[in-house]
């Protein structure tokens, strides 16, 4: 009998698991895919929003501001990439100034610190490539950028090392029973539990509606992006949003924590909860709209495109807490943007709600610190040489584009909740994230994975399931 079953190992489920591990608890995270961070948490703008946008008094506003305030300390405790670079909401038309003022006032009411409306001359100092149309901007110095994989994986690893179990390739199919005695039915057996936490992303409505009469409806709202090469580093140094105006909502242009530039997203409602494909029309819209706020956006330096699905609940509000008509069932549903920014605050709150319900006591062995994967690029030449002398694998560069060594890849596979697929390695150490998009390093990463996992190379997948990379070749020829 578990105390808690958490459905979903995205940033929300992983954050809840991490904060729950501060208690003495028997908890398990059930994830249908082969790894953490395979849903919306892997495909978003990676912005830690300052918190001026969400309606004052909403859960979104409260969790966003709190989550954004928690992020700097959390990034140190859990050793993931985060940069408080600040953000700008650019006003492109004098007629829209009242909207800029309203955004500022909403932010002040939400408790966002340091907000300022700045004029064109200051804006140009901050972002020299700003368009001629820009008249003013909302400056939010507490806005930031984060590695979404780094954040999610760090939370999950820390939960795991503090005793939370993770079961991958485990799809929840049904929830039976009630308060104190649920049976969670999966393709991998049944899990008996006292409480259930629903953090299933775009599928959270399915589980909520199965146990509650107060129905919710999650619409997958697609956002498409272009990711630009490192050569564009410095094109913008803050996140540049557009104030919604006569040209619509606009798109953002932002640096990433890894030195790329990200442009997007679109926003299109659909009904396909698996539809993560990009479209020619969506990417054309991204290019067109990005040019409204910035001059000469270097979109010719695109290295890949991708799309993510916002779990947009019809009420446009987070659905968080114990279901009124199903005690013991806790929702973390409708977690659309600013869900990444809010994740530490949601994790803390939901974990405390569950702990209170179960009367859990604190875990005396809890260790909230986690060390990430050693990045030799951050060492001095002397330190790097010393490392390579001790561990020659750090001298073998496997991914040339991102300069990733075999030593880092081995660490990504061997560590708690380690990588099992090409994408798992990619999200942990960036092998395959660069300009050639894994064209060069895939076979070499596959070799290392096969060796480390002690399986045939033909068994190695891109992202679990049926995504095998070697097909149609007799095994004895490999
Ligand atoms: C285009 C776009 C841009 C965004 N930009 C930002 C941003 O800049 N800043 C920000 O703060 N937020 C942003 N967000 C929102 C943020 O990405 C999400 O709020 C957050 O990632 C949601 O995390 P999650 O864990 O709730 O969902 P997910 O990451 O989707 O995790 C849910 C998990 O549940 C699993 N699951 C589903 N069904 C089952 C089942 N039956 N059994 C077992 N497991 C199951 C899935 O496989 C998945 O791993 C953006 C989102 C999008 C789409």
PDB file of N, CA and C in Angstrom, residues 219-313:
ATOM      1  N   UNK A 219      -7.978  21.571 -23.169  1.00  0.00           N
ATOM      2  CA  UNK A 219      -7.821  21.677 -24.621  1.00  0.00           C
ATOM      3  C   UNK A 219      -6.327  21.791 -24.916  1.00  0.00           C
ATOM      4  N   UNK A 220      -5.796  20.895 -25.773  1.00  0.00           N
ATOM      5  CA  UNK A 220      -4.381  21.040 -26.121  1.00  0.00           C
ATOM      6  C   UNK A 220      -4.174  22.245 -27.036  1.00  0.00           C
ATOM      7  N   UNK A 221      -3.436  23.220 -26.561  1.00  0.00           N
ATOM      8  CA  UNK A 221      -3.208  24.448 -27.340  1.00  0.00           C
ATOM      9  C   UNK A 221      -1.756  24.430 -27.809  1.00  0.00           C
ATOM     10  N   UNK A 222      -1.616  24.250 -29.122  1.00  0.00           N
ATOM     11  CA  UNK A 222      -0.262  24.025 -29.656  1.00  0.00           C
ATOM     12  C   UNK A 222       0.544  25.317 -29.801  1.00  0.00           C
ATOM     13  N   UNK A 223       1.833  25.224 -29.504  1.00  0.00           N
ATOM     14  CA  UNK A 223       2.755  26.333 -29.724  1.00  0.00           C
ATOM     15  C   UNK A 223       3.951  25.844 -30.520  1.00  0.00           C
ATOM     16  N   UNK A 224       4.249  26.504 -31.634  1.00  0.00           N
ATOM     17  CA  UNK A 224       5.370  26.081 -32.489  1.00  0.00           C
ATOM     18  C   UNK A 224       6.543  27.059 -32.358  1.00  0.00           C
ATOM     19  N   UNK A 225       7.751  26.512 -32.494  1.00  0.00           N
ATOM     20  CA  UNK A 225       8.975  27.310 -32.284  1.00  0.00           C
ATOM     21  C   UNK A 225      10.021  27.059 -33.352  1.00  0.00           C
ATOM     22  N   UNK A 226      10.926  28.024 -33.462  1.00  0.00           N
ATOM     23  CA  UNK A 226      12.184  27.838 -34.184  1.00  0.00           C
ATOM     24  C   UNK A 226      13.315  28.010 -33.173  1.00  0.00           C
ATOM     25  N   UNK A 227      14.267  27.094 -33.232  1.00  0.00           N
ATOM     26  CA  UNK A 227      15.453  27.220 -32.374  1.00  0.00           C
ATOM     27  C   UNK A 227      16.634  27.605 -33.257  1.00  0.00           C
ATOM     28  N   UNK A 228      17.325  28.679 -32.885  1.00  0.00           N
ATOM     29  CA  UNK A 228      18.435  29.177 -33.698  1.00  0.00           C
ATOM     30  C   UNK A 228      19.783  28.767 -33.095  1.00  0.00           C
ATOM     31  N   UNK A 229      20.760  28.680 -33.962  1.00  0.00           N
ATOM     32  CA  UNK A 229      22.094  28.206 -33.606  1.00  0.00           C
ATOM     33  C   UNK A 229      22.789  29.140 -32.603  1.00  0.00           C
ATOM     34  N   UNK A 230      23.817  28.598 -31.971  1.00  0.00           N
ATOM     35  CA  UNK A 230      24.664  29.376 -31.047  1.00  0.00           C
ATOM     36  C   UNK A 230      25.252  30.619 -31.689  1.00  0.00           C
ATOM     37  N   UNK A 231      25.436  30.577 -33.010  1.00  0.00           N
ATOM     38  CA  UNK A 231      26.046  31.724 -33.685  1.00  0.00           C
ATOM     39  C   UNK A 231      25.196  32.988 -33.484  1.00  0.00           C
ATOM     40  N   UNK A 232      23.954  32.817 -33.078  1.00  0.00           N
ATOM     41  CA  UNK A 232      23.074  33.980 -32.866  1.00  0.00           C
ATOM     42  C   UNK A 232      23.161  34.500 -31.428  1.00  0.00           C
ATOM     43  N   UNK A 233      24.021  33.880 -30.611  1.00  0.00           N
ATOM     44  CA  UNK A 233      24.105  34.292 -29.201  1.00  0.00           C
ATOM     45  C   UNK A 233      24.355  35.797 -29.110  1.00  0.00           C
ATOM     46  N   UNK A 234      23.599  36.465 -28.273  1.00  0.00           N
ATOM     47  CA  UNK A 234      23.757  37.908 -28.105  1.00  0.00           C
ATOM     48  C   UNK A 234      22.802  38.719 -28.955  1.00  0.00           C
ATOM     49  N   UNK A 235      22.071  38.059 -29.862  1.00  0.00           N
ATOM     50  CA  UNK A 235      21.112  38.816 -30.679  1.00  0.00           C
ATOM     51  C   UNK A 235      20.114  39.523 -29.756  1.00  0.00           C
ATOM     52  N   UNK A 236      19.605  38.793 -28.773  1.00  0.00           N
ATOM     53  CA  UNK A 236      18.889  39.438 -27.652  1.00  0.00           C
ATOM     54  C   UNK A 236      19.523  38.921 -26.366  1.00  0.00           C
ATOM     55  N   UNK A 237      19.500  39.734 -25.325  1.00  0.00           N
ATOM     56  CA  UNK A 237      20.075  39.291 -24.058  1.00  0.00           C
ATOM     57  C   UNK A 237      19.014  39.236 -22.949  1.00  0.00           C
ATOM     58  N   UNK A 238      17.798  39.633 -23.293  1.00  0.00           N
ATOM     59  CA  UNK A 238      16.659  39.510 -22.374  1.00  0.00           C
ATOM     60  C   UNK A 238      15.541  38.842 -23.152  1.00  0.00           C
ATOM     61  N   UNK A 239      14.530  38.349 -22.427  1.00  0.00           N
ATOM     62  CA  UNK A 239      13.367  37.809 -23.132  1.00  0.00           C
ATOM     63  C   UNK A 239      12.540  38.981 -23.648  1.00  0.00           C
ATOM     64  N   UNK A 240      12.257  38.970 -24.946  1.00  0.00           N
ATOM     65  CA  UNK A 240      11.505  40.080 -25.548  1.00  0.00           C
ATOM     66  C   UNK A 240      10.117  39.579 -25.946  1.00  0.00           C
ATOM     67  N   UNK A 241       9.113  39.998 -25.163  1.00  0.00           N
ATOM     68  CA  UNK A 241       7.712  39.694 -25.495  1.00  0.00           C
ATOM     69  C   UNK A 241       7.132  40.882 -26.242  1.00  0.00           C
ATOM     70  N   UNK A 242       6.031  40.636 -26.934  1.00  0.00           N
ATOM     71  CA  UNK A 242       5.284  41.739 -27.544  1.00  0.00           C
ATOM     72  C   UNK A 242       4.007  41.971 -26.750  1.00  0.00           C
ATOM     73  N   UNK A 243       3.684  43.229 -26.532  1.00  0.00           N
ATOM     74  CA  UNK A 243       2.409  43.555 -25.880  1.00  0.00           C
ATOM     75  C   UNK A 243       1.298  43.213 -26.856  1.00  0.00           C
ATOM     76  N   UNK A 244       0.312  42.419 -26.433  1.00  0.00           N
ATOM     77  CA  UNK A 244      -0.774  42.142 -27.372  1.00  0.00           C
ATOM     78  C   UNK A 244      -1.379  43.449 -27.875  1.00  0.00           C
ATOM     79  N   UNK A 245      -1.518  43.578 -29.178  1.00  0.00           N
ATOM     80  CA  UNK A 245      -2.018  44.828 -29.754  1.00  0.00           C
ATOM     81  C   UNK A 245      -2.728  44.567 -31.052  1.00  0.00           C
ATOM     82  N   UNK A 246      -2.647  45.543 -31.974  1.00  0.00           N
ATOM     83  CA  UNK A 246      -3.434  45.398 -33.196  1.00  0.00           C
ATOM     84  C   UNK A 246      -2.927  44.257 -34.085  1.00  0.00           C
ATOM     85  N   UNK A 247      -1.678  43.776 -33.838  1.00  0.00           N
ATOM     86  CA  UNK A 247      -1.170  42.651 -34.626  1.00  0.00           C
ATOM     87  C   UNK A 247      -1.399  41.309 -33.921  1.00  0.00           C
ATOM     88  N   UNK A 248      -2.208  41.321 -32.876  1.00  0.00           N
ATOM     89  CA  UNK A 248      -2.467  40.069 -32.152  1.00  0.00           C
ATOM     90  C   UNK A 248      -1.511  39.909 -30.991  1.00  0.00           C
ATOM     91  N   UNK A 249      -1.331  38.655 -30.553  1.00  0.00           N
ATOM     92  CA  UNK A 249      -0.577  38.397 -29.321  1.00  0.00           C
ATOM     93  C   UNK A 249       0.938  38.462 -29.523  1.00  0.00           C
ATOM     94  N   UNK A 250       1.385  38.260 -30.765  1.00  0.00           N
ATOM     95  CA  UNK A 250       2.821  38.323 -31.010  1.00  0.00           C
ATOM     96  C   UNK A 250       3.550  37.081 -30.540  1.00  0.00           C
ATOM     97  N   UNK A 251       4.846  37.053 -30.794  1.00  0.00           N
ATOM     98  CA  UNK A 251       5.662  35.930 -30.329  1.00  0.00           C
ATOM     99  C   UNK A 251       6.852  36.501 -29.557  1.00  0.00           C
ATOM    100  N   UNK A 252       7.549  35.638 -28.839  1.00  0.00           N
ATOM    101  CA  UNK A 252       8.702  36.113 -28.075  1.00  0.00           C
ATOM    102  C   UNK A 252       9.992  35.717 -28.780  1.00  0.00           C
ATOM    103  N   UNK A 253      11.032  36.461 -28.471  1.00  0.00           N
ATOM    104  CA  UNK A 253      12.384  36.099 -28.891  1.00  0.00           C
ATOM    105  C   UNK A 253      13.220  36.133 -27.620  1.00  0.00           C
ATOM    106  N   UNK A 254      13.906  35.024 -27.348  1.00  0.00           N
ATOM    107  CA  UNK A 254      14.619  34.955 -26.065  1.00  0.00           C
ATOM    108  C   UNK A 254      15.939  34.213 -26.209  1.00  0.00           C
ATOM    109  N   UNK A 255      16.907  34.616 -25.403  1.00  0.00           N
ATOM    110  CA  UNK A 255      18.102  33.766 -25.330  1.00  0.00           C
ATOM    111  C   UNK A 255      17.743  32.507 -24.545  1.00  0.00           C
ATOM    112  N   UNK A 256      18.465  31.429 -24.753  1.00  0.00           N
ATOM    113  CA  UNK A 256      18.288  30.249 -23.892  1.00  0.00           C
ATOM    114  C   UNK A 256      19.509  30.157 -22.975  1.00  0.00           C
ATOM    115  N   UNK A 257      19.379  29.358 -21.931  1.00  0.00           N
ATOM    116  CA  UNK A 257      20.509  29.241 -21.000  1.00  0.00           C
ATOM    117  C   UNK A 257      21.717  28.576 -21.658  1.00  0.00           C
ATOM    118  N   UNK A 258      21.528  27.997 -22.846  1.00  0.00           N
ATOM    119  CA  UNK A 258      22.650  27.328 -23.500  1.00  0.00           C
ATOM    120  C   UNK A 258      23.200  28.113 -24.677  1.00  0.00           C
ATOM    121  N   UNK A 259      22.808  29.396 -24.797  1.00  0.00           N
ATOM    122  CA  UNK A 259      23.419  30.248 -25.815  1.00  0.00           C
ATOM    123  C   UNK A 259      22.731  30.216 -27.176  1.00  0.00           C
ATOM    124  N   UNK A 260      21.584  29.584 -27.271  1.00  0.00           N
ATOM    125  CA  UNK A 260      20.806  29.632 -28.521  1.00  0.00           C
ATOM    126  C   UNK A 260      19.829  30.803 -28.445  1.00  0.00           C
ATOM    127  N   UNK A 261      19.089  31.010 -29.529  1.00  0.00           N
ATOM    128  CA  UNK A 261      17.987  31.971 -29.510  1.00  0.00           C
ATOM    129  C   UNK A 261      16.720  31.187 -29.854  1.00  0.00           C
ATOM    130  N   UNK A 262      15.656  31.452 -29.099  1.00  0.00           N
ATOM    131  CA  UNK A 262      14.393  30.740 -29.312  1.00  0.00           C
ATOM    132  C   UNK A 262      13.355  31.748 -29.777  1.00  0.00           C
ATOM    133  N   UNK A 263      12.595  31.367 -30.815  1.00  0.00           N
ATOM    134  CA  UNK A 263      11.592  32.267 -31.395  1.00  0.00           C
ATOM    135  C   UNK A 263      10.259  31.518 -31.463  1.00  0.00           C
ATOM    136  N   UNK A 264       9.210  32.119 -30.924  1.00  0.00           N
ATOM    137  CA  UNK A 264       7.884  31.485 -30.939  1.00  0.00           C
ATOM    138  C   UNK A 264       7.118  31.910 -29.703  1.00  0.00           C
ATOM    139  N   UNK A 265       6.086  31.249 -29.283  1.00  0.00           N
ATOM    140  CA  UNK A 265       5.347  30.202 -29.971  1.00  0.00           C
ATOM    141  C   UNK A 265       4.076  30.755 -30.605  1.00  0.00           C
ATOM    142  N   UNK A 266       3.457  29.916 -31.448  1.00  0.00           N
ATOM    143  CA  UNK A 266       2.104  30.202 -31.922  1.00  0.00           C
ATOM    144  C   UNK A 266       1.120  29.720 -30.847  1.00  0.00           C
ATOM    145  N   UNK A 267      -0.158  29.886 -31.080  1.00  0.00           N
ATOM    146  CA  UNK A 267      -1.158  29.381 -30.131  1.00  0.00           C
ATOM    147  C   UNK A 267      -2.383  28.940 -30.917  1.00  0.00           C
ATOM    148  N   UNK A 268      -2.529  27.629 -31.060  1.00  0.00           N
ATOM    149  CA  UNK A 268      -3.642  27.107 -31.857  1.00  0.00           C
ATOM    150  C   UNK A 268      -4.323  25.963 -31.104  1.00  0.00           C
ATOM    151  N   UNK A 269      -5.624  26.137 -30.822  1.00  0.00           N
ATOM    152  CA  UNK A 269      -6.365  25.081 -30.128  1.00  0.00           C
ATOM    153  C   UNK A 269      -6.644  23.923 -31.080  1.00  0.00           C
ATOM    154  N   UNK A 270      -6.556  22.709 -30.540  1.00  0.00           N
ATOM    155  CA  UNK A 270      -6.867  21.536 -31.360  1.00  0.00           C
ATOM    156  C   UNK A 270      -7.539  20.496 -30.498  1.00  0.00           C
ATOM    157  N   UNK A 271      -7.608  19.259 -31.007  1.00  0.00           N
ATOM    158  CA  UNK A 271      -8.164  18.214 -30.151  1.00  0.00           C
ATOM    159  C   UNK A 271      -7.256  16.995 -30.083  1.00  0.00           C
ATOM    160  N   UNK A 272      -6.043  17.129 -30.659  1.00  0.00           N
ATOM    161  CA  UNK A 272      -5.109  16.009 -30.657  1.00  0.00           C
ATOM    162  C   UNK A 272      -4.104  16.186 -29.518  1.00  0.00           C
ATOM    163  N   UNK A 273      -4.239  15.341 -28.490  1.00  0.00           N
ATOM    164  CA  UNK A 273      -3.369  15.471 -27.321  1.00  0.00           C
ATOM    165  C   UNK A 273      -1.973  14.896 -27.564  1.00  0.00           C
ATOM    166  N   UNK A 274      -1.773  14.332 -28.750  1.00  0.00           N
ATOM    167  CA  UNK A 274      -0.438  13.822 -29.102  1.00  0.00           C
ATOM    168  C   UNK A 274       0.179  14.644 -30.238  1.00  0.00           C
ATOM    169  N   UNK A 275      -0.512  15.648 -30.714  1.00  0.00           N
ATOM    170  CA  UNK A 275      -0.098  16.356 -31.934  1.00  0.00           C
ATOM    171  C   UNK A 275       1.026  17.358 -31.722  1.00  0.00           C
ATOM    172  N   UNK A 276       2.261  16.856 -31.653  1.00  0.00           N
ATOM    173  CA  UNK A 276       3.409  17.741 -31.392  1.00  0.00           C
ATOM    174  C   UNK A 276       4.153  18.099 -32.684  1.00  0.00           C
ATOM    175  N   UNK A 277       3.489  17.950 -33.843  1.00  0.00           N
ATOM    176  CA  UNK A 277       4.148  18.261 -35.115  1.00  0.00           C
ATOM    177  C   UNK A 277       4.169  19.771 -35.364  1.00  0.00           C
ATOM    178  N   UNK A 278       5.174  20.217 -36.116  1.00  0.00           N
ATOM    179  CA  UNK A 278       5.183  21.622 -36.534  1.00  0.00           C
ATOM    180  C   UNK A 278       4.550  21.701 -37.924  1.00  0.00           C
ATOM    181  N   UNK A 279       4.165  22.922 -38.316  1.00  0.00           N
ATOM    182  CA  UNK A 279       3.527  23.108 -39.629  1.00  0.00           C
ATOM    183  C   UNK A 279       4.199  24.273 -40.346  1.00  0.00           C
ATOM    184  N   UNK A 280       4.118  24.247 -41.673  1.00  0.00           N
ATOM    185  CA  UNK A 280       4.710  25.347 -42.457  1.00  0.00           C
ATOM    186  C   UNK A 280       4.032  26.661 -42.075  1.00  0.00           C
ATOM    187  N   UNK A 281       2.704  26.617 -41.904  1.00  0.00           N
ATOM    188  CA  UNK A 281       1.972  27.851 -41.596  1.00  0.00           C
ATOM    189  C   UNK A 281       2.377  28.392 -40.225  1.00  0.00           C
ATOM    190  N   UNK A 282       2.511  27.488 -39.251  1.00  0.00           N
ATOM    191  CA  UNK A 282       2.879  27.910 -37.889  1.00  0.00           C
ATOM    192  C   UNK A 282       4.260  28.559 -37.869  1.00  0.00           C
ATOM    193  N   UNK A 283       5.218  27.936 -38.558  1.00  0.00           N
ATOM    194  CA  UNK A 283       6.586  28.466 -38.534  1.00  0.00           C
ATOM    195  C   UNK A 283       6.677  29.775 -39.316  1.00  0.00           C
ATOM    196  N   UNK A 284       5.876  29.889 -40.375  1.00  0.00           N
ATOM    197  CA  UNK A 284       5.851  31.147 -41.137  1.00  0.00           C
ATOM    198  C   UNK A 284       5.312  32.274 -40.237  1.00  0.00           C
ATOM    199  N   UNK A 285       4.317  31.940 -39.431  1.00  0.00           N
ATOM    200  CA  UNK A 285       3.745  32.935 -38.517  1.00  0.00           C
ATOM    201  C   UNK A 285       4.792  33.385 -37.484  1.00  0.00           C
ATOM    202  N   UNK A 286       5.572  32.430 -36.996  1.00  0.00           N
ATOM    203  CA  UNK A 286       6.623  32.752 -36.020  1.00  0.00           C
ATOM    204  C   UNK A 286       7.618  33.749 -36.632  1.00  0.00           C
ATOM    205  N   UNK A 287       8.025  33.474 -37.872  1.00  0.00           N
ATOM    206  CA  UNK A 287       9.002  34.350 -38.537  1.00  0.00           C
ATOM    207  C   UNK A 287       8.402  35.739 -38.736  1.00  0.00           C
ATOM    208  N   UNK A 288       7.178  35.755 -39.215  1.00  0.00           N
ATOM    209  CA  UNK A 288       6.535  37.045 -39.517  1.00  0.00           C
ATOM    210  C   UNK A 288       6.350  37.887 -38.248  1.00  0.00           C
ATOM    211  N   UNK A 289       5.844  37.254 -37.187  1.00  0.00           N
ATOM    212  CA  UNK A 289       5.538  38.024 -35.977  1.00  0.00           C
ATOM    213  C   UNK A 289       6.798  38.445 -35.230  1.00  0.00           C
ATOM    214  N   UNK A 290       7.843  37.625 -35.283  1.00  0.00           N
ATOM    215  CA  UNK A 290       9.059  38.001 -34.543  1.00  0.00           C
ATOM    216  C   UNK A 290       9.654  39.278 -35.117  1.00  0.00           C
ATOM    217  N   UNK A 291       9.418  39.502 -36.409  1.00  0.00           N
ATOM    218  CA  UNK A 291       9.986  40.687 -37.075  1.00  0.00           C
ATOM    219  C   UNK A 291       9.281  41.978 -36.649  1.00  0.00           C
ATOM    220  N   UNK A 292       8.169  41.868 -35.930  1.00  0.00           N
ATOM    221  CA  UNK A 292       7.474  43.082 -35.498  1.00  0.00           C
ATOM    222  C   UNK A 292       8.241  43.798 -34.392  1.00  0.00           C
ATOM    223  N   UNK A 293       8.851  43.029 -33.504  1.00  0.00           N
ATOM    224  CA  UNK A 293       9.505  43.652 -32.346  1.00  0.00           C
ATOM    225  C   UNK A 293      11.008  43.788 -32.509  1.00  0.00           C
ATOM    226  N   UNK A 294      11.600  43.007 -33.412  1.00  0.00           N
ATOM    227  CA  UNK A 294      13.065  43.040 -33.557  1.00  0.00           C
ATOM    228  C   UNK A 294      13.461  43.104 -35.032  1.00  0.00           C
ATOM    229  N   UNK A 295      14.583  43.793 -35.272  1.00  0.00           N
ATOM    230  CA  UNK A 295      15.062  43.893 -36.661  1.00  0.00           C
ATOM    231  C   UNK A 295      15.962  42.710 -36.988  1.00  0.00           C
ATOM    232  N   UNK A 296      15.845  42.231 -38.200  1.00  0.00           N
ATOM    233  CA  UNK A 296      16.758  41.198 -38.715  1.00  0.00           C
ATOM    234  C   UNK A 296      16.906  39.989 -37.792  1.00  0.00           C
ATOM    235  N   UNK A 297      15.800  39.454 -37.340  1.00  0.00           N
ATOM    236  CA  UNK A 297      15.886  38.228 -36.520  1.00  0.00           C
ATOM    237  C   UNK A 297      16.579  37.162 -37.383  1.00  0.00           C
ATOM    238  N   UNK A 298      17.656  36.561 -36.869  1.00  0.00           N
ATOM    239  CA  UNK A 298      18.458  35.669 -37.735  1.00  0.00           C
ATOM    240  C   UNK A 298      17.822  34.293 -37.945  1.00  0.00           C
ATOM    241  N   UNK A 299      16.633  34.286 -38.513  1.00  0.00           N
ATOM    242  CA  UNK A 299      15.901  33.019 -38.647  1.00  0.00           C
ATOM    243  C   UNK A 299      16.528  32.081 -39.683  1.00  0.00           C
ATOM    244  N   UNK A 300      17.501  32.594 -40.467  1.00  0.00           N
ATOM    245  CA  UNK A 300      18.212  31.666 -41.366  1.00  0.00           C
ATOM    246  C   UNK A 300      19.128  30.718 -40.583  1.00  0.00           C
ATOM    247  N   UNK A 301      19.374  31.049 -39.330  1.00  0.00           N
ATOM    248  CA  UNK A 301      20.254  30.200 -38.507  1.00  0.00           C
ATOM    249  C   UNK A 301      19.461  29.134 -37.749  1.00  0.00           C
ATOM    250  N   UNK A 302      18.286  28.820 -38.252  1.00  0.00           N
ATOM    251  CA  UNK A 302      17.451  27.825 -37.563  1.00  0.00           C
ATOM    252  C   UNK A 302      18.128  26.453 -37.602  1.00  0.00           C
ATOM    253  N   UNK A 303      18.144  25.779 -36.438  1.00  0.00           N
ATOM    254  CA  UNK A 303      18.709  24.415 -36.441  1.00  0.00           C
ATOM    255  C   UNK A 303      17.633  23.356 -36.231  1.00  0.00           C
ATOM    256  N   UNK A 304      16.516  23.758 -35.654  1.00  0.00           N
ATOM    257  CA  UNK A 304      15.404  22.813 -35.559  1.00  0.00           C
ATOM    258  C   UNK A 304      14.115  23.573 -35.250  1.00  0.00           C
ATOM    259  N   UNK A 305      13.004  22.892 -35.430  1.00  0.00           N
ATOM    260  CA  UNK A 305      11.716  23.451 -35.014  1.00  0.00           C
ATOM    261  C   UNK A 305      11.054  22.407 -34.124  1.00  0.00           C
ATOM    262  N   UNK A 306      10.187  22.853 -33.251  1.00  0.00           N
ATOM    263  CA  UNK A 306       9.460  21.900 -32.407  1.00  0.00           C
ATOM    264  C   UNK A 306       8.155  22.537 -31.952  1.00  0.00           C
ATOM    265  N   UNK A 307       7.286  21.694 -31.382  1.00  0.00           N
ATOM    266  CA  UNK A 307       6.007  22.208 -30.869  1.00  0.00           C
ATOM    267  C   UNK A 307       5.710  21.591 -29.517  1.00  0.00           C
ATOM    268  N   UNK A 308       4.979  22.332 -28.696  1.00  0.00           N
ATOM    269  CA  UNK A 308       4.530  21.826 -27.396  1.00  0.00           C
ATOM    270  C   UNK A 308       3.037  22.063 -27.257  1.00  0.00           C
ATOM    271  N   UNK A 309       2.416  21.340 -26.323  1.00  0.00           N
ATOM    272  CA  UNK A 309       0.965  21.463 -26.134  1.00  0.00           C
ATOM    273  C   UNK A 309       0.661  22.024 -24.748  1.00  0.00           C
ATOM    274  N   UNK A 310       0.032  23.186 -24.712  1.00  0.00           N
ATOM    275  CA  UNK A 310      -0.376  23.753 -23.426  1.00  0.00           C
ATOM    276  C   UNK A 310      -1.615  22.990 -22.939  1.00  0.00           C
ATOM    277  N   UNK A 311      -1.637  22.664 -21.655  1.00  0.00           N
ATOM    278  CA  UNK A 311      -2.815  21.981 -21.085  1.00  0.00           C
ATOM    279  C   UNK A 311      -3.808  23.068 -20.680  1.00  0.00           C
ATOM    280  N   UNK A 312      -4.480  23.632 -21.699  1.00  0.00           N
ATOM    281  CA  UNK A 312      -5.342  24.795 -21.452  1.00  0.00           C
ATOM    282  C   UNK A 312      -6.704  24.355 -20.920  1.00  0.00           C
ATOM    283  N   UNK A 313      -6.958  24.673 -19.645  1.00  0.00           N
ATOM    284  CA  UNK A 313      -8.269  24.355 -19.064  1.00  0.00           C
ATOM    285  C   UNK A 313      -9.212  25.484 -19.454  1.00  0.00           C
TER     286      UNK A 313
END
